[in-house]
Short mmCIF file of C-alpha atoms in Angstrom, two decimals:
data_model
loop_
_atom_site.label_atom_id
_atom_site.label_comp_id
_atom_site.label_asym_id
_atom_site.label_seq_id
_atom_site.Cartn_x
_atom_site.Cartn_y
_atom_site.Cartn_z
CA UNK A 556 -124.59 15.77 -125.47
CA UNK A 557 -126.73 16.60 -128.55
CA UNK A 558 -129.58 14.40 -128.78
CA UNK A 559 -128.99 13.34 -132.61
CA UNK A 560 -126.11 13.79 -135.10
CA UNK A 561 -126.28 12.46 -138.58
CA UNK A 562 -123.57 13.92 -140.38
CA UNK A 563 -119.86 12.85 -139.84
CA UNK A 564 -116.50 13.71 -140.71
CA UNK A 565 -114.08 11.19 -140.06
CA UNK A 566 -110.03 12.15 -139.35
CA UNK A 567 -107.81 9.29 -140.17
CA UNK A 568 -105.79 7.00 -141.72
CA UNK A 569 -106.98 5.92 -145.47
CA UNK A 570 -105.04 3.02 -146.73
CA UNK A 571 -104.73 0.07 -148.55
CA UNK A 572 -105.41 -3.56 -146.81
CA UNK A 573 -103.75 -6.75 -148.09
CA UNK A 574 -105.93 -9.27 -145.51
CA UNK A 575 -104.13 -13.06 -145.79
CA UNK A 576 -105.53 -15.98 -144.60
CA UNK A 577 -103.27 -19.04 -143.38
CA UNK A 578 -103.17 -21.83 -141.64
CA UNK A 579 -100.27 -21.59 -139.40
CA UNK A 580 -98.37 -18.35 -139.04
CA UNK A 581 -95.32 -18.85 -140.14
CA UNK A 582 -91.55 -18.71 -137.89
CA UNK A 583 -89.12 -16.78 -138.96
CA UNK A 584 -86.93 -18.24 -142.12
CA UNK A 585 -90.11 -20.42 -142.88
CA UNK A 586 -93.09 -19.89 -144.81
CA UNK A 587 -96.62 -21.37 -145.24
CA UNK A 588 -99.37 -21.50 -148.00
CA UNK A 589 -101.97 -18.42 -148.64
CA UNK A 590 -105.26 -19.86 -148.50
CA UNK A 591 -107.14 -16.47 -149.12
CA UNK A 592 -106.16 -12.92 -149.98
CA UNK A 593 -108.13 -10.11 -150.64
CA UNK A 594 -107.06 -6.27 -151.48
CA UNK A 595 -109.56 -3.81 -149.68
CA UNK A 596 -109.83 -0.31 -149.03
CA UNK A 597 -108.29 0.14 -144.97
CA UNK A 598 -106.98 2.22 -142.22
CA UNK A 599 -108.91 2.95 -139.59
CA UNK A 600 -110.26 6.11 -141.04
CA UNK A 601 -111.82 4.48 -143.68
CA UNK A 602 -113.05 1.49 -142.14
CA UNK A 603 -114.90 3.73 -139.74
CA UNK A 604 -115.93 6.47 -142.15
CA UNK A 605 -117.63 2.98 -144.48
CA UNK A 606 -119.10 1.61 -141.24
CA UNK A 607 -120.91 4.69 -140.80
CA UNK A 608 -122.24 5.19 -143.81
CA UNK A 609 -123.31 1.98 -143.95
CA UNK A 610 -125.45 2.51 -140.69
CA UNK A 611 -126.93 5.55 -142.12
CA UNK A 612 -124.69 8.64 -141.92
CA UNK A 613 -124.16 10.89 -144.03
CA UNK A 614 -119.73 10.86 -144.28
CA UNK A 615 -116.85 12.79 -144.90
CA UNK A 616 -113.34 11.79 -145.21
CA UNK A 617 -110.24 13.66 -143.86
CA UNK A 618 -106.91 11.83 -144.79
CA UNK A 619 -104.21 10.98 -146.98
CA UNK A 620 -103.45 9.12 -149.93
CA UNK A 621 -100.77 8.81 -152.22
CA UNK A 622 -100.23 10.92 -155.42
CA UNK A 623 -100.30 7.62 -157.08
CA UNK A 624 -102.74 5.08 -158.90
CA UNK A 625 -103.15 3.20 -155.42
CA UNK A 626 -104.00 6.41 -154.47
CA UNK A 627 -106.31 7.57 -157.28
CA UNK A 628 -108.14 3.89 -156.83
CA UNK A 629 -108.64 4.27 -152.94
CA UNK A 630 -110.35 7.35 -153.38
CA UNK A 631 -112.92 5.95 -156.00
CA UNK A 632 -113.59 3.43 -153.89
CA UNK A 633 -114.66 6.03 -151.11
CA UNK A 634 -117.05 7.39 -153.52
CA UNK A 635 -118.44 4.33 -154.23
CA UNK A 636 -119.14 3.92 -150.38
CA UNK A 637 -120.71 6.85 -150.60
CA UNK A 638 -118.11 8.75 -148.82
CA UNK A 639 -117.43 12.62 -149.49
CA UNK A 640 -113.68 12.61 -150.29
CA UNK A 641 -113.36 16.88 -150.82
CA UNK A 642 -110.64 16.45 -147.21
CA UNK A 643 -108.69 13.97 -148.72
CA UNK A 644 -105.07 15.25 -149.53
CA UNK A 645 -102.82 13.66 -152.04
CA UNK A 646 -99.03 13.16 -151.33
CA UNK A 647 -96.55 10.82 -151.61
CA UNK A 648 -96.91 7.24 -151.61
CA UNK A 649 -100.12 5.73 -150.31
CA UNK A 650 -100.18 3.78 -147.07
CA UNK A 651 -100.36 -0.13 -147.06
CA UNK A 652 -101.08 -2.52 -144.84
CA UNK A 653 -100.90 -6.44 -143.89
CA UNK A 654 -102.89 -8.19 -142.19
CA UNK A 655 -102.07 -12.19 -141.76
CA UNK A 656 -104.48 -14.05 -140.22
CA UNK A 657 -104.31 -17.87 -139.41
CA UNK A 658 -106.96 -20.32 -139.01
CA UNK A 659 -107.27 -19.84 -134.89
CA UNK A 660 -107.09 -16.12 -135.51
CA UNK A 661 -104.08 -15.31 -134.12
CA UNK A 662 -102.92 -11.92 -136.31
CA UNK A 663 -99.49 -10.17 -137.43
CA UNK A 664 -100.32 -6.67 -138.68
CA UNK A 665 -96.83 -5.48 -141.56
CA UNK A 666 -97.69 -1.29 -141.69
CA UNK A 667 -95.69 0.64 -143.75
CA UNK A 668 -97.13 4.02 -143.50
CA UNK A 669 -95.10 6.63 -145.23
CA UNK A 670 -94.85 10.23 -143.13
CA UNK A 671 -96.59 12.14 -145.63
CA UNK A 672 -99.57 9.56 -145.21
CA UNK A 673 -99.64 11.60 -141.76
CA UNK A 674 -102.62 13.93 -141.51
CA UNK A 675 -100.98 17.77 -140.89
CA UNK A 676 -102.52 20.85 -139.45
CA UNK A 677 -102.96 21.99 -142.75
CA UNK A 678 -104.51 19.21 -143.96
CA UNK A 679 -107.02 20.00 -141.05
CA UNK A 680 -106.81 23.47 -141.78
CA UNK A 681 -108.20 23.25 -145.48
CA UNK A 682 -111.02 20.77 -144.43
CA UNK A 683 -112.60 23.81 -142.54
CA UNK A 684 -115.43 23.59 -145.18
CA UNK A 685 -116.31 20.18 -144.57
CA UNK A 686 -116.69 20.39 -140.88
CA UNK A 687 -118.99 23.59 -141.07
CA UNK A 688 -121.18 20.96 -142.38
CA UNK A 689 -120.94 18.35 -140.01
CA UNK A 690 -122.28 17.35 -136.87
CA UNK A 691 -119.70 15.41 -135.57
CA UNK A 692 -115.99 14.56 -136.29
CA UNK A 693 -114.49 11.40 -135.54
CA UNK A 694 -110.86 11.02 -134.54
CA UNK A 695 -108.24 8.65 -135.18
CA UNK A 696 -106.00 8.50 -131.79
CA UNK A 697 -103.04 7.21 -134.07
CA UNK A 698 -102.76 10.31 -135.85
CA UNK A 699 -99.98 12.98 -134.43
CA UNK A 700 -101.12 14.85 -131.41
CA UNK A 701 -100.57 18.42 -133.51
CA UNK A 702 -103.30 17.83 -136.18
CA UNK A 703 -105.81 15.74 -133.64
CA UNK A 704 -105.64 18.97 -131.86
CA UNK A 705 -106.20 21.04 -134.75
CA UNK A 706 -109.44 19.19 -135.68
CA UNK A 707 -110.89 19.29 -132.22
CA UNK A 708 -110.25 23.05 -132.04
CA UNK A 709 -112.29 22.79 -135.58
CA UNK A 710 -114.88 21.13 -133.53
CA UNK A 711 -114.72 23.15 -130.99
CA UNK A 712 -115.44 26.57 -133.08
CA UNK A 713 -118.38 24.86 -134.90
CA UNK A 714 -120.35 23.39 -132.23
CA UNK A 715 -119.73 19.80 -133.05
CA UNK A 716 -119.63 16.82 -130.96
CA UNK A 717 -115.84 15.12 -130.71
CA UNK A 718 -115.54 11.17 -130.60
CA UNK A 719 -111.97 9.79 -130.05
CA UNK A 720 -111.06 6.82 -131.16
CA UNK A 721 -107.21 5.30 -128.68
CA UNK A 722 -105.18 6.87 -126.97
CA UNK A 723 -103.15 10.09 -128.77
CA UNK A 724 -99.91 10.82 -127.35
CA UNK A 725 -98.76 12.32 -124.53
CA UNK A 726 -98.37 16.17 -125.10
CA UNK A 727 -102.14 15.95 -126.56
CA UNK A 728 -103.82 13.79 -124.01
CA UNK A 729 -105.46 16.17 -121.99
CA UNK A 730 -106.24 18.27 -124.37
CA UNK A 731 -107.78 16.19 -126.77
CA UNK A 732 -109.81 14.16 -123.53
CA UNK A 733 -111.18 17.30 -122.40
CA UNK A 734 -112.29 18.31 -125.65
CA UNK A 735 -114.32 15.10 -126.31
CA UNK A 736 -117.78 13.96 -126.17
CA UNK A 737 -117.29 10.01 -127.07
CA UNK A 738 -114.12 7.80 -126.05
CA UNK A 739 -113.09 4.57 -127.05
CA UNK A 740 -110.05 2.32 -125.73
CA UNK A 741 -108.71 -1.16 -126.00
CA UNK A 742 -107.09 -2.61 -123.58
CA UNK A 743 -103.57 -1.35 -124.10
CA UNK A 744 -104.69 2.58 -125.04
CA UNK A 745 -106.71 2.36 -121.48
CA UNK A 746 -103.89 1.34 -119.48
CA UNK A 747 -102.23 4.48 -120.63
CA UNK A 748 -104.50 6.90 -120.48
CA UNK A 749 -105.42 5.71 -116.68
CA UNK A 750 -101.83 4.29 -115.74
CA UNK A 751 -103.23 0.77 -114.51
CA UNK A 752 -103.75 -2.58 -116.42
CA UNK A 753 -107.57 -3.30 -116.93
CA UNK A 754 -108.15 -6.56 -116.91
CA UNK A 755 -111.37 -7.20 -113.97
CA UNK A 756 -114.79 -5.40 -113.81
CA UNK A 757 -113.52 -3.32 -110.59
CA UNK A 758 -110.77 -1.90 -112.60
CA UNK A 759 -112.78 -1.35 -115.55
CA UNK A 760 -115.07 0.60 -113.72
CA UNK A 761 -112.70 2.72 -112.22
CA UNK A 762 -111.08 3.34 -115.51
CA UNK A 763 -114.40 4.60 -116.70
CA UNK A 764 -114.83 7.10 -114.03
CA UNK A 765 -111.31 8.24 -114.35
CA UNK A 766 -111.86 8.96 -118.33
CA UNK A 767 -114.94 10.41 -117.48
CA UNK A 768 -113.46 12.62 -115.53
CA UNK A 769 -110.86 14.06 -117.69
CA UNK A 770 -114.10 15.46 -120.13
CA UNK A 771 -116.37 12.81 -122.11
CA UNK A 772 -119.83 12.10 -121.77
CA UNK A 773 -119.62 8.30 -122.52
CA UNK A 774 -116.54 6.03 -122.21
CA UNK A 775 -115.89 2.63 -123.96
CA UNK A 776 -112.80 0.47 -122.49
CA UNK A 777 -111.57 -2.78 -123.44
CA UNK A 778 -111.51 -5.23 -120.32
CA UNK A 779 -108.98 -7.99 -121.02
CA UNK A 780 -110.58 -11.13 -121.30
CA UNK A 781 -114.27 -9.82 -120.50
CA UNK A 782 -115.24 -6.90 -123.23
CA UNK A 783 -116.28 -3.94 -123.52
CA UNK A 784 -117.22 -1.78 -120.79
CA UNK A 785 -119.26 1.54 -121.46
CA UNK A 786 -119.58 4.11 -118.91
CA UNK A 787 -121.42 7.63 -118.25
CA UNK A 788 -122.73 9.55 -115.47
CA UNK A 789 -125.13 7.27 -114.08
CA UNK A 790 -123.57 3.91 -114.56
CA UNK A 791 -121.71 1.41 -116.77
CA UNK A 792 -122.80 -1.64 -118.91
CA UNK A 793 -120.63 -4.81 -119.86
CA UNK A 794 -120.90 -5.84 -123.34
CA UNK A 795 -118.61 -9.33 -123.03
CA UNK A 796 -116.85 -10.27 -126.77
CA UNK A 797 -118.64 -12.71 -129.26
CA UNK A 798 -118.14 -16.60 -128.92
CA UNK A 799 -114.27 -17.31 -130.00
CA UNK A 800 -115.65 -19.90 -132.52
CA UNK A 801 -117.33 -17.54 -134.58
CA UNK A 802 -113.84 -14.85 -135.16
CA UNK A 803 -112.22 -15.43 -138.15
CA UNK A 804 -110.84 -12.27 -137.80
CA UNK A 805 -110.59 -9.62 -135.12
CA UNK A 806 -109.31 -7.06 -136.65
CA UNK A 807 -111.93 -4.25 -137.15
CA UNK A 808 -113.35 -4.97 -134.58
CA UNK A 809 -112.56 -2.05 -132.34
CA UNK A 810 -113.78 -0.19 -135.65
CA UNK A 811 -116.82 -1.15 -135.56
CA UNK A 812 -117.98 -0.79 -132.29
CA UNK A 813 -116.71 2.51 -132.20
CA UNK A 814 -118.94 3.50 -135.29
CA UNK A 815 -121.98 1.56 -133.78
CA UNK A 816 -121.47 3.55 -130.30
CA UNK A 817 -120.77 6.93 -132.18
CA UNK A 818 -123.86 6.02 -134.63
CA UNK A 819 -126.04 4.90 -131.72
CA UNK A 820 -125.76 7.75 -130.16
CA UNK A 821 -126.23 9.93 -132.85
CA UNK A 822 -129.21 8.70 -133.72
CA UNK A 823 -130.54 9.51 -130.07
CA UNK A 824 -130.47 6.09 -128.77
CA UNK A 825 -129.99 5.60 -124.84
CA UNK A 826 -126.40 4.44 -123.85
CA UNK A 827 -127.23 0.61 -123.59
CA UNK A 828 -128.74 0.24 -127.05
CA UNK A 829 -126.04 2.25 -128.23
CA UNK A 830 -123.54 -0.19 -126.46
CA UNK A 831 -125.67 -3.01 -128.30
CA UNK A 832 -125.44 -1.72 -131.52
CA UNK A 833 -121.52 -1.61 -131.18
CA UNK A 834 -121.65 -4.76 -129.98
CA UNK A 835 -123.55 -6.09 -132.50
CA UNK A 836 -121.04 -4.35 -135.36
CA UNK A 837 -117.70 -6.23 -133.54
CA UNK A 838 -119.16 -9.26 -133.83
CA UNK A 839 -120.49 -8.89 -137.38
CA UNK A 840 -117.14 -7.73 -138.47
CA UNK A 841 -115.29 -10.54 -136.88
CA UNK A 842 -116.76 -13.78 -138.90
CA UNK A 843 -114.96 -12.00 -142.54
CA UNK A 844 -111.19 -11.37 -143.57
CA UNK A 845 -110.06 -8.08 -143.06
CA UNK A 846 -111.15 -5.07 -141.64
CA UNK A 847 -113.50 -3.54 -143.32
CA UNK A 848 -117.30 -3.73 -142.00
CA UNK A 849 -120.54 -4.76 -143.83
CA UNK A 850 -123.09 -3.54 -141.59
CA UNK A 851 -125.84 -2.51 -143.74
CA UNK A 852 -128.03 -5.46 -142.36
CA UNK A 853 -127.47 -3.57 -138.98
CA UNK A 854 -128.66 -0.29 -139.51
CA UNK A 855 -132.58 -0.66 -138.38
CA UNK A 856 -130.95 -2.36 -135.32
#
């Protein structure tokens, strides 16, 4: 792998975040008292494009948002995160999301992401100019399998390194593992790329080698009830999830400590401190509402 990469482009979802804090979630035909809402720029893509940027990178966005005001409003808020929005396409109605969150952080995620919020090979096709100058692309697993492929084969032709965020569907796997530099899995997303719950260190570690396998460099998989395991050629390294008392709100986190391994490495660090930066970015993100980071006070770390 290239010893340092510090500019980015980022394939994924851009949409807006409606983050609710209660008390108790409610049952079905009840309801319960808002405590705390907030309306934030979302999607994976652009939580992990902002985390980036706020480590340091320089950041471009390839996505989707509506040909509406929600859209027009998401994208200033990109620039005002500093984040190059010349890939973004504009169609349809943007993409929202829920996120209710009660006080023990237990979560219920409402998506209503339109088809046209869907990145398309020719969405990829006309950010050819932004990747020629990049160093690395980014991409969002949840995206369909056509236009992930698309972007790695962008990769491919300009030299850049490949980070893959989940687990794309089945007609891409292989081709999109292969093509990668940088993985990261929960839980869920491991046990189908490797066919086998993960949920113990033995079984994390032979999920890592089987990844590795299949074409990246450096692995990161969820073990249930442990953390996050990170794996490469000459061993792994266990980074175990913040203290429950301090998560107000987990989502994000996989985010973030995908941009603080992709941004570790980048920046030439070893493997473990890479793993400790992500670490580090989780657990940040995980004491606010919502998903999107603030890791500025991270970025000498």
């Amino acid at each position: 792998m290239r010893k340092r990469f510090d500019r980015v482009v980022v394939f994924g979802q851009i949409a807006q975040d409606l983050a609710v804090q209660v008390g108790d979630l409610p049952s079905p035909d009840d309801s319960t008292t808002v405590a705390e809402l907030r309306w934030l720029l979302g999607g994976k893509g652009a939580n992990q494009a902002v985390g980036l940027s706020q480590l340091g990178a320089e950041v471009a966005a390839v996505g989707v948002v509506g040909d509406d005001s929600t859209g027009a409003k998401l994208l200033d808020l990109l620039r005002r995160d500093g984040i190059d929005v010349c890939g973004v396409s504009r169609r349809g109605a943007t993409a929202t999301l829920i996120d209710v969150v009660d006080a023990a952080a237990r979560r219920m995620l409402l998506e209503h992401a339109p088809s046209a919020s869907l990145l398309t090979v020719e969405d990829v096709d006309a950010a050819a100019g932004v990747a020629q100058r990049a160093e690395a692309v980014c991409l969002q697993a949840q995206q369909p399998g056509e236009a992930l492929t698309a972007a790695a084969a962008l990769a491919h032709r300009n030299d850049l390194i490949v980070a893959l965020d989940g687990a794309p569907g089945s007609e891409s796997t292989d081709e999109l593992l292969a093509a990668s530099d940088i993985l990261r899995a929960d839980a869920a997303e491991t046990e189908l790329l490797v066919g086998f719950p993960v949920n113990s260190m033995p079984s994390g570690q032979e999920a890592c080698r089987a990844l590795l396998a299949r074409g990246p460099s450096v692995v990161a998989v969820e073990v249930a009830g442990a953390g996050d395991l990170v794996g490469w050629r000459d061993g792994t390294t266990l980074r175990p999830h913040d203290d429950a008392e301090a998560v107000r709100d987990r989502t994000g986190a996989g985010d973030a400590f995908f941009v603080g391994l992709v941004r570790g490495l980048g920046r030439g660090r070893s493997v473990e401190r890479a793993a400790d930066l992500a670490a580090r970015c989780a657990a940040s993100t995980v004491t606010r509402l919502g998903g999107r980071p603030d890791l500025r006070n991270l970025v000498e770390a």
